[in-house]
Tab-separated table of C-alpha atoms and ligand atoms in Angstrom:
chain	number	residue	atom	x	y	z
A	1	MET	CA	0.000	0.000	0.000
A	2	LYS	CA	1.479	3.316	-1.065
A	3	ASN	CA	2.283	5.443	1.982
A	4	TYR	CA	3.577	8.465	0.129
A	5	ASN	CA	2.657	11.282	-2.216
A	6	ILE	CA	4.807	12.861	-4.880
A	7	GLU	CA	4.551	16.544	-5.803
A	8	ILE	CA	6.597	17.564	-8.828
A	9	ILE	CA	6.980	21.331	-8.884
A	10	THR	CA	8.717	23.798	-11.196
A	11	PRO	CA	12.128	24.708	-9.714
A	12	ILE	CA	11.222	28.317	-8.950
A	13	LYS	CA	8.072	27.249	-7.077
A	14	LEU	CA	9.604	24.467	-4.967
A	15	ALA	CA	10.725	26.583	-2.017
A	16	PRO	CA	7.508	28.625	-1.638
A	17	VAL	CA	5.292	25.549	-2.003
A	18	VAL	CA	7.269	23.616	0.614
A	19	ALA	CA	7.443	26.632	2.937
A	20	ASP	CA	3.646	26.949	2.812
A	21	GLU	CA	3.222	23.223	3.484
A	22	ILE	CA	5.533	23.465	6.506
A	23	VAL	CA	3.587	26.462	7.866
A	24	ALA	CA	0.329	24.544	7.448
A	25	ALA	CA	1.695	21.415	9.154
A	26	ILE	CA	3.130	23.463	12.029
A	27	ASN	CA	-0.191	25.231	12.570
A	28	ASP	CA	-2.176	21.975	12.356
A	29	SER	CA	0.015	20.538	15.089
A	30	ILE	CA	-0.239	23.658	17.278
A	31	GLU	CA	-4.022	23.651	16.839
A	32	GLU	CA	-4.190	19.954	17.719
A	33	LYS	CA	-1.871	19.863	20.728
A	34	GLY	CA	-0.484	23.341	21.365
A	35	ILE	CA	2.984	22.599	20.073
A	36	CYS	CA	4.909	21.472	16.970
A	37	ASN	CA	8.066	19.364	17.138
A	38	LEU	CA	9.874	20.036	13.856
A	39	VAL	CA	12.999	18.189	12.669
A	40	LEU	CA	15.139	20.274	10.326
A	41	ALA	CA	17.101	18.961	7.363
A	42	GLY	CA	20.672	19.951	6.596
A	43	GLY	CA	22.606	20.378	3.385
A	44	LYS	CA	22.103	23.144	0.851
A	45	THR	CA	18.561	22.485	-0.370
A	46	PRO	CA	16.510	23.703	2.609
A	47	GLY	CA	18.281	27.075	3.101
A	48	GLY	CA	15.954	28.897	0.707
A	49	ILE	CA	12.930	27.383	2.446
A	50	TYR	CA	14.163	28.428	5.899
A	51	ARG	CA	14.675	31.968	4.591
A	52	LEU	CA	11.079	32.079	3.352
A	53	LEU	CA	9.870	30.901	6.774
A	54	SER	CA	11.855	33.658	8.466
A	55	LYS	CA	10.439	36.536	6.396
A	56	PRO	CA	7.017	38.103	5.832
A	57	PRO	CA	4.397	36.894	5.176
A	58	ARG	CA	5.166	33.432	6.572
A	59	VAL	CA	7.171	34.486	9.633
A	60	SER	CA	4.036	35.941	11.240
A	61	GLN	CA	1.851	32.985	10.234
A	62	VAL	CA	3.552	30.830	12.888
A	63	ASP	CA	3.670	31.280	16.664
A	64	TRP	CA	7.339	30.285	16.957
A	65	SER	CA	7.053	30.139	20.755
A	66	LYS	CA	5.047	26.946	20.190
A	67	VAL	CA	7.582	25.343	17.839
A	68	ARG	CA	10.466	23.171	19.056
A	69	LEU	CA	13.284	22.798	16.539
A	70	PHE	CA	15.396	19.648	16.302
A	71	TRP	CA	18.125	18.685	13.844
A	72	GLY	CA	17.892	15.518	11.761
A	73	ASP	CA	21.661	15.422	11.603
A	74	ASP	CA	24.772	17.551	11.712
A	75	ARG	CA	28.367	17.478	10.707
A	76	TYR	CA	30.614	17.046	13.737
A	77	VAL	CA	32.119	20.517	13.496
A	78	SER	CA	31.825	23.640	15.637
A	79	LYS	CA	28.593	25.595	15.347
A	80	ASP	CA	30.341	28.449	13.587
A	81	ASP	CA	31.864	26.199	10.938
A	82	ASN	CA	30.485	26.793	7.421
A	83	ALA	CA	29.781	23.057	7.140
A	84	SER	CA	27.524	23.121	10.222
A	85	ASN	CA	23.808	22.477	9.697
A	86	TYR	CA	23.235	24.434	12.890
A	87	LYS	CA	24.963	27.432	11.307
A	88	LEU	CA	22.830	27.016	8.161
A	89	VAL	CA	19.657	27.212	10.262
A	90	LYS	CA	20.987	30.044	12.439
A	91	GLU	CA	21.740	32.182	9.402
A	92	THR	CA	18.595	31.389	7.409
A	93	LEU	CA	15.967	31.051	10.136
A	94	LEU	CA	16.933	31.528	13.784
A	95	SER	CA	18.330	35.041	13.419
A	96	ASP	CA	14.985	36.303	12.097
A	97	ILE	CA	12.361	34.542	14.199
A	98	ASN	CA	11.267	35.135	17.763
A	99	ILE	CA	11.781	31.671	19.264
A	100	PRO	CA	12.699	30.858	22.872
A	101	GLU	CA	16.254	29.524	23.262
A	102	ALA	CA	14.814	26.467	25.044
A	103	ASN	CA	12.950	25.546	21.854
A	104	ILE	CA	16.173	25.291	19.860
A	105	ILE	CA	17.256	21.714	20.498
A	106	ALA	CA	20.385	21.119	18.419
A	107	PHE	CA	23.175	18.572	18.616
A	108	ASP	CA	25.897	19.778	20.979
A	109	THR	CA	29.089	19.439	18.953
A	110	SER	CA	31.410	20.592	21.734
A	111	PHE	CA	32.004	17.074	23.101
A	112	SER	CA	35.350	15.462	22.311
A	113	THR	CA	33.626	12.730	20.289
A	114	SER	CA	30.540	12.473	18.080
A	115	GLN	CA	29.493	9.422	20.074
A	116	GLU	CA	29.307	11.466	23.287
A	117	SER	CA	27.292	14.094	21.413
A	118	ALA	CA	24.847	11.533	20.023
A	119	THR	CA	24.376	9.953	23.460
A	120	GLU	CA	23.725	13.340	25.032
A	121	TYR	CA	21.195	14.231	22.290
A	122	HIS	CA	19.499	10.849	22.759
A	123	ASN	CA	19.130	11.541	26.493
A	124	ARG	CA	18.059	15.162	26.004
A	125	ILE	CA	15.304	14.185	23.552
A	126	LYS	CA	14.076	11.505	25.944
A	127	LYS	CA	13.847	14.205	28.645
A	128	VAL	CA	12.151	16.758	26.354
A	129	PHE	CA	9.489	14.231	25.356
A	130	ASN	CA	9.400	12.570	28.786
A	131	ILE	CA	9.837	9.136	27.191
A	132	ASN	CA	11.923	6.079	27.920
A	133	SER	CA	12.459	4.658	24.457
A	134	VAL	CA	12.735	5.596	20.809
A	135	ASP	CA	9.492	3.721	20.172
A	136	GLU	CA	7.581	6.353	22.154
A	137	LEU	CA	9.111	9.230	20.195
A	138	ARG	CA	6.942	10.949	17.591
A	139	PHE	CA	7.803	14.195	15.842
A	140	ASP	CA	5.194	16.254	14.043
A	141	VAL	CA	7.183	17.274	10.962
A	142	THR	CA	10.472	15.819	9.721
A	143	LEU	CA	12.300	17.493	6.852
A	144	LEU	CA	14.796	15.433	4.893
A	145	GLY	CA	17.026	15.643	1.835
A	146	ILE	CA	18.742	12.879	-0.103
A	147	GLY	CA	22.292	12.548	-1.337
A	148	GLU	CA	23.263	11.270	-4.797
A	149	ASP	CA	24.424	8.053	-3.100
A	150	GLY	CA	20.976	7.491	-1.613
A	151	HIS	CA	21.730	8.654	1.925
A	152	THR	CA	19.289	10.650	3.984
A	153	ALA	CA	20.136	12.668	7.086
A	154	SER	CA	23.514	11.113	7.907
A	155	ILE	CA	22.485	7.529	7.308
A	156	PHE	CA	24.772	6.322	4.542
A	157	PRO	CA	24.714	3.229	2.316
A	158	ASN	CA	25.661	-0.034	4.090
A	159	SER	CA	25.740	1.715	7.458
A	160	THR	CA	24.911	-0.316	10.566
A	161	LEU	CA	22.644	2.608	11.531
A	162	ILE	CA	20.101	1.423	8.977
A	163	ASN	CA	19.167	-1.394	11.369
A	164	GLU	CA	19.507	0.659	14.574
A	165	ASN	CA	16.559	-0.180	16.806
A	166	GLU	CA	17.268	1.322	20.197
A	167	LYS	CA	18.934	4.683	19.879
A	168	ILE	CA	17.314	8.034	19.114
A	169	ALA	CA	20.608	9.586	17.971
A	170	CYS	CA	23.835	8.057	16.709
A	171	ALA	CA	27.333	8.904	15.586
A	172	SER	CA	27.909	8.301	11.880
A	173	ILE	CA	30.708	8.382	9.339
A	174	SER	CA	30.200	10.026	5.985
A	175	PRO	CA	32.141	8.879	2.910
A	176	ALA	CA	32.439	12.575	2.002
A	177	ALA	CA	33.949	15.257	4.218
A	178	PRO	CA	33.127	16.283	6.881
A	179	LYS	CA	33.321	12.584	7.714
A	180	ASP	CA	32.366	12.784	11.394
A	181	ARG	CA	28.582	13.135	11.726
A	182	VAL	CA	25.738	12.874	14.229
A	183	THR	CA	22.258	11.850	13.128
A	184	LEU	CA	18.847	10.896	14.354
A	185	SER	CA	18.235	7.194	13.892
A	186	PRO	CA	15.802	5.780	11.306
A	187	LYS	CA	13.139	5.146	13.942
A	188	ALA	CA	13.440	8.706	15.262
A	189	LEU	CA	13.409	10.271	11.789
A	190	PHE	CA	10.561	8.234	10.359
A	191	ASN	CA	8.288	8.021	13.368
A	192	SER	CA	6.839	11.412	12.503
A	193	LYS	CA	3.350	12.539	11.538
A	194	ASN	CA	4.559	14.343	8.407
A	195	ILE	CA	7.761	13.480	6.585
A	196	TYR	CA	8.758	15.900	3.833
A	197	PHE	CA	11.573	14.954	1.477
A	198	ILE	CA	12.783	18.006	-0.425
A	199	VAL	CA	14.721	17.197	-3.589
A	200	LYS	CA	15.889	19.518	-6.300
A	201	GLY	CA	18.291	19.477	-9.200
A	202	ASP	CA	19.157	17.334	-12.172
A	203	ASN	CA	21.915	15.625	-10.194
A	204	LYS	CA	19.324	13.912	-7.963
A	205	ALA	CA	17.176	12.533	-10.826
A	206	LYS	CA	18.896	9.150	-11.120
A	207	ILE	CA	18.970	8.346	-7.403
A	208	LEU	CA	15.390	9.508	-7.003
A	209	ASP	CA	14.258	7.079	-9.703
A	210	ARG	CA	16.097	4.282	-7.879
A	211	ILE	CA	14.567	5.271	-4.521
A	212	LEU	CA	10.994	5.410	-5.778
A	213	ASN	CA	10.985	2.866	-8.607
A	214	SER	CA	13.586	0.190	-7.898
A	215	GLU	CA	13.505	-2.905	-5.722
A	216	GLU	CA	17.015	-2.190	-4.428
A	217	SER	CA	17.590	-2.748	-0.728
A	218	VAL	CA	17.459	-0.125	1.981
A	219	GLN	CA	21.042	-1.125	2.833
A	220	THR	CA	22.119	0.140	-0.570
A	221	ILE	CA	19.741	3.098	-0.591
A	222	PRO	CA	18.988	4.273	2.969
A	223	ALA	CA	16.469	6.859	1.714
A	224	LYS	CA	14.232	3.833	1.028
A	225	LEU	CA	13.648	3.859	4.782
A	226	TYR	CA	10.665	6.043	3.839
A	227	GLU	CA	8.862	2.807	2.973
A	228	LYS	CA	8.787	1.935	6.687
A	229	ALA	CA	7.705	5.401	7.826
A	230	SER	CA	4.825	5.462	10.307
A	231	GLY	CA	3.660	8.899	9.157
A	232	LYS	CA	2.553	10.519	5.923
A	233	VAL	CA	5.459	10.870	3.474
A	234	THR	CA	5.461	13.578	0.816
A	235	TRP	CA	8.179	13.911	-1.780
A	236	PHE	CA	8.526	17.543	-2.854
A	237	ILE	CA	10.543	17.307	-6.055
A	238	ASP	CA	11.448	19.900	-8.630
A	239	SER	CA	10.909	19.014	-12.293
A	240	GLU	CA	14.671	18.574	-12.863
A	241	ALA	CA	15.061	15.988	-10.099
A	242	GLY	CA	11.793	14.362	-11.109
A	243	LYS	CA	12.562	13.978	-14.828
A	244	PHE	CA	12.666	10.155	-14.705
A	245	LEU	CA	9.512	9.754	-12.643
B	301	6PG	C1	23.573	16.883	5.380
B	301	6PG	C2	22.149	16.445	5.210
B	301	6PG	C3	22.054	15.490	4.073
B	301	6PG	C4	21.447	16.306	2.952
B	301	6PG	C5	21.667	15.640	1.611
B	301	6PG	C6	21.260	16.594	0.497
B	301	6PG	O1	23.983	17.149	6.509
B	301	6PG	O2	24.230	17.031	4.338
B	301	6PG	O3	21.488	16.131	6.262
B	301	6PG	O4	21.262	14.350	4.303
B	301	6PG	O5	20.049	16.477	3.178
B	301	6PG	O6	23.044	15.321	1.505
B	301	6PG	O7	22.111	17.704	0.567
B	301	6PG	P1	21.931	18.925	-0.463
B	301	6PG	O8	20.645	19.584	-0.071
B	301	6PG	O9	23.136	19.812	-0.174
B	301	6PG	O10	21.912	18.352	-1.833
């Protein structure tokens, strides 16, 4: 049974369409339970979307005091490093929205190892949600990108993390620099009410076809983890990335 939708959008419209969908999902969650737990994607794709969320008219369409921001993954670098996903979000969103510091729940990359950071994030998320296990965790919106090798967040092909069942957050190694990463686990990422993949560019067309149309294994293509998602998955794809679909 298909558990996902595909929206193929002209390149110039992708960011505004996704930004509006995120605003709507945030407000649905706030209306339903007074809060929205939003997992942010890293990489280059979402920057334009975060900027749209941080500016009129959308910035005033959300009560940011009722939004808690989490990171799907980060590079294990300092927060002021240009490779940092935290820095990406700080520059494109955080600096322009009125959100309580306590609602910004990012990986702490000041530990001496990524493993210590992942363990601390695991424990902090358990405390924030007042839960004891990853199976009780449920985000409201999870944003994700995909790499040309089929990774998503920092879950890379043939990684042991693909079968991780207990942890909320893990250390990871990327084949491309920065190699040291921290990431939410598959269960944490995909146990979310709304999962939005955001994919743009001709360079993603081949891998996207393999993700959505091949029978290849999730070990080879971790982004195929979407097939096990417990929430509603929407692929927001620009017409260049979607040319083989
Ligand atoms: C990261 C991301 C990663 C990203 C994809 C796509 O830290 O790089 O979490 O999963 O979403 O690699 O990246 P682009 O948007 O830069 O193509």
